[in-house]
GROMACS .gro file of C-alpha atoms in nm:
model
  112
    1MET     CA    1  -0.652  -1.966  -2.046
    2GLN     CA    2  -0.575  -1.836  -2.383
    3GLU     CA    3  -0.577  -2.193  -2.530
    4GLN     CA    4  -0.910  -2.265  -2.369
    5TYR     CA    5  -1.097  -1.953  -2.508
    6SER     CA    6  -1.291  -1.953  -2.842
    7ASP     CA    7  -1.388  -1.644  -3.020
    8GLU     CA    8  -1.715  -1.814  -3.111
    9THR     CA    9  -1.811  -1.999  -2.779
   10GLY     CA   10  -1.583  -1.830  -2.520
   11PHE     CA   11  -1.466  -2.075  -2.245
   12PRO     CA   12  -1.594  -2.429  -2.226
   13ALA     CA   13  -1.881  -2.485  -1.975
   14THR     CA   14  -1.663  -2.696  -1.753
   15PHE     CA   15  -1.359  -2.448  -1.762
   16MET     CA   16  -1.374  -2.336  -1.378
   17LYS     CA   17  -1.440  -2.713  -1.269
   18ASP     CA   18  -1.154  -2.837  -1.473
   19LEU     CA   19  -0.915  -2.558  -1.361
   20LYS     CA   20  -1.011  -2.644  -0.998
   21THR     CA   21  -0.938  -3.008  -1.051
   22TRP     CA   22  -0.611  -2.927  -1.209
   23ALA     CA   23  -0.517  -2.682  -0.941
   24GLY     CA   24  -0.599  -2.939  -0.679
   25ALA     CA   25  -0.373  -3.187  -0.823
   26ASN     CA   26  -0.071  -2.964  -0.912
   27VAL     CA   27  -0.071  -2.702  -0.644
   28SER     CA   28  -0.020  -2.763  -0.274
   29ASP     CA   29  -0.083  -2.423  -0.138
   30LYS     CA   30  -0.463  -2.378  -0.063
   31LYS     CA   31  -0.428  -2.005  -0.052
   32MET     CA   32  -0.269  -2.001  -0.412
   33ILE     CA   33  -0.547  -2.212  -0.532
   34LYS     CA   34  -0.792  -1.973  -0.414
   35PHE     CA   35  -0.612  -1.698  -0.568
   36THR     CA   36  -0.585  -1.875  -0.888
   37MET     CA   37  -0.945  -1.947  -0.894
   38GLN     CA   38  -1.050  -1.576  -0.816
   39PHE     CA   39  -0.813  -1.474  -1.104
   40ALA     CA   40  -0.955  -1.701  -1.334
   41SER     CA   41  -1.308  -1.612  -1.263
   42PHE     CA   42  -1.222  -1.238  -1.293
   43MET     CA   43  -1.047  -1.288  -1.638
   44LYS     CA   44  -1.324  -1.520  -1.769
   45ASN     CA   45  -1.572  -1.238  -1.690
   46GLU     CA   46  -1.332  -0.992  -1.881
   47ALA     CA   47  -1.313  -1.208  -2.173
   48ALA     CA   48  -1.686  -1.243  -2.171
   49GLU     CA   49  -1.724  -0.865  -2.184
   50VAL     CA   50  -1.445  -0.750  -2.430
   51GLY     CA   51  -1.323  -1.075  -2.597
   52LYS     CA   52  -0.985  -1.237  -2.634
   53VAL     CA   53  -0.800  -0.931  -2.594
   54ALA     CA   54  -0.865  -0.937  -2.227
   55LEU     CA   55  -0.639  -1.236  -2.204
   56ASP     CA   56  -0.354  -1.075  -2.367
   57THR     CA   57  -0.045  -1.083  -2.159
   58GLN     CA   58   0.125  -0.770  -2.295
   59LEU     CA   59  -0.035  -0.432  -2.381
   60PRO     CA   60  -0.043  -0.271  -2.731
   61PHE     CA   61   0.079   0.056  -2.582
   62ASP     CA   62   0.337   0.164  -2.341
   63GLN     CA   63   0.165   0.210  -2.005
   64SER     CA   64   0.476   0.366  -1.831
   65ALA     CA   65   0.492   0.617  -2.108
   66ILE     CA   66   0.144   0.705  -2.063
   67LEU     CA   67   0.180   0.764  -1.684
   68GLU     CA   68   0.499   0.956  -1.728
   69GLY     CA   69   0.319   1.180  -1.983
   70SER     CA   70   0.038   1.230  -1.740
   71MET     CA   71   0.266   1.323  -1.454
   72GLN     CA   72   0.178   1.689  -1.414
   73TYR     CA   73  -0.208   1.592  -1.447
   74LEU     CA   74  -0.179   1.315  -1.182
   75LYS     CA   75   0.000   1.536  -0.933
   76SER     CA   76  -0.244   1.813  -0.949
   77GLN     CA   77  -0.540   1.585  -0.935
   78LEU     CA   78  -0.415   1.406  -0.626
   79ASN     CA   79  -0.255   1.712  -0.481
   80ILE     CA   80   0.074   1.566  -0.412
   81ALA     CA   81   0.417   1.699  -0.496
   82GLU     CA   82   0.600   1.365  -0.600
   83ILE     CA   83   0.488   1.049  -0.783
   84GLU     CA   84   0.744   0.772  -0.850
   85ILE     CA   85   0.644   0.519  -1.127
   86LEU     CA   86   0.797   0.188  -1.047
   87LYS     CA   87   0.818  -0.113  -1.261
   88LEU     CA   88   0.736  -0.430  -1.058
   89GLU     CA   89   1.022  -0.619  -1.234
   90THR     CA   90   1.271  -0.406  -1.100
   91ALA     CA   91   1.125  -0.269  -0.794
   92THR     CA   92   1.272  -0.433  -0.458
   93ASP     CA   93   1.042  -0.264  -0.183
   94VAL     CA   94   0.684  -0.342  -0.302
   95PRO     CA   95   0.516  -0.551  -0.049
   96GLU     CA   96   0.376  -0.881  -0.157
   97ARG     CA   97   0.019  -0.809  -0.089
   98ILE     CA   98   0.035  -0.484  -0.348
   99ALA     CA   99   0.259  -0.689  -0.597
  100GLY     CA  100  -0.007  -0.958  -0.627
  101GLN     CA  101  -0.274  -0.701  -0.726
  102ILE     CA  102  -0.080  -0.540  -1.022
  103THR     CA  103  -0.172  -0.668  -1.360
  104PRO     CA  104  -0.095  -0.523  -1.715
  105GLY     CA  105  -0.335  -0.248  -1.787
  106LYS     CA  106  -0.435  -0.200  -1.420
  107PRO     CA  107  -0.181   0.012  -1.253
  108TYR     CA  108  -0.187   0.036  -0.866
  109LEU     CA  109  -0.159   0.360  -0.664
  110TRP     CA  110   0.051   0.280  -0.365
  111CYS     CA  111   0.099   0.554  -0.108
  112ARG     CA  112   0.396   0.506   0.115
   0.00000   0.00000   0.00000
C-alpha cells in the first residue's frame, strides 16, 4: 500500500479494484480476501485523513512503555486490580479473533 500512495494524489482511483483483482488471483481463502479488502479500505481512509504516516508499519514511540507508564491510571479508571500487557509476538494464548484486530497504535483491551 505504501508504494501505491502518493503524497500529492493519494491512492490511484483504481487501487481497490486492482487490489481485488490481485487478491482474487493470489489468495484462495475468500474470508482472507474479504478481510484484506476491509483492511485496505480502512487504511485508505486513514491515509486520506492523516497522510502517509497512517501507512507506517512501526510507531514513532514505544507503545508498550506508554501503557506501562499509564498502568495506575488505567487500573483506577477501569476499576480493576490487575492489568497484563501482552506483546502479540510472544503471547501464546491470544485467540485468533482478537489477534486479528490488533494493529500498531491501536491496542486491544481483552478481558479474560
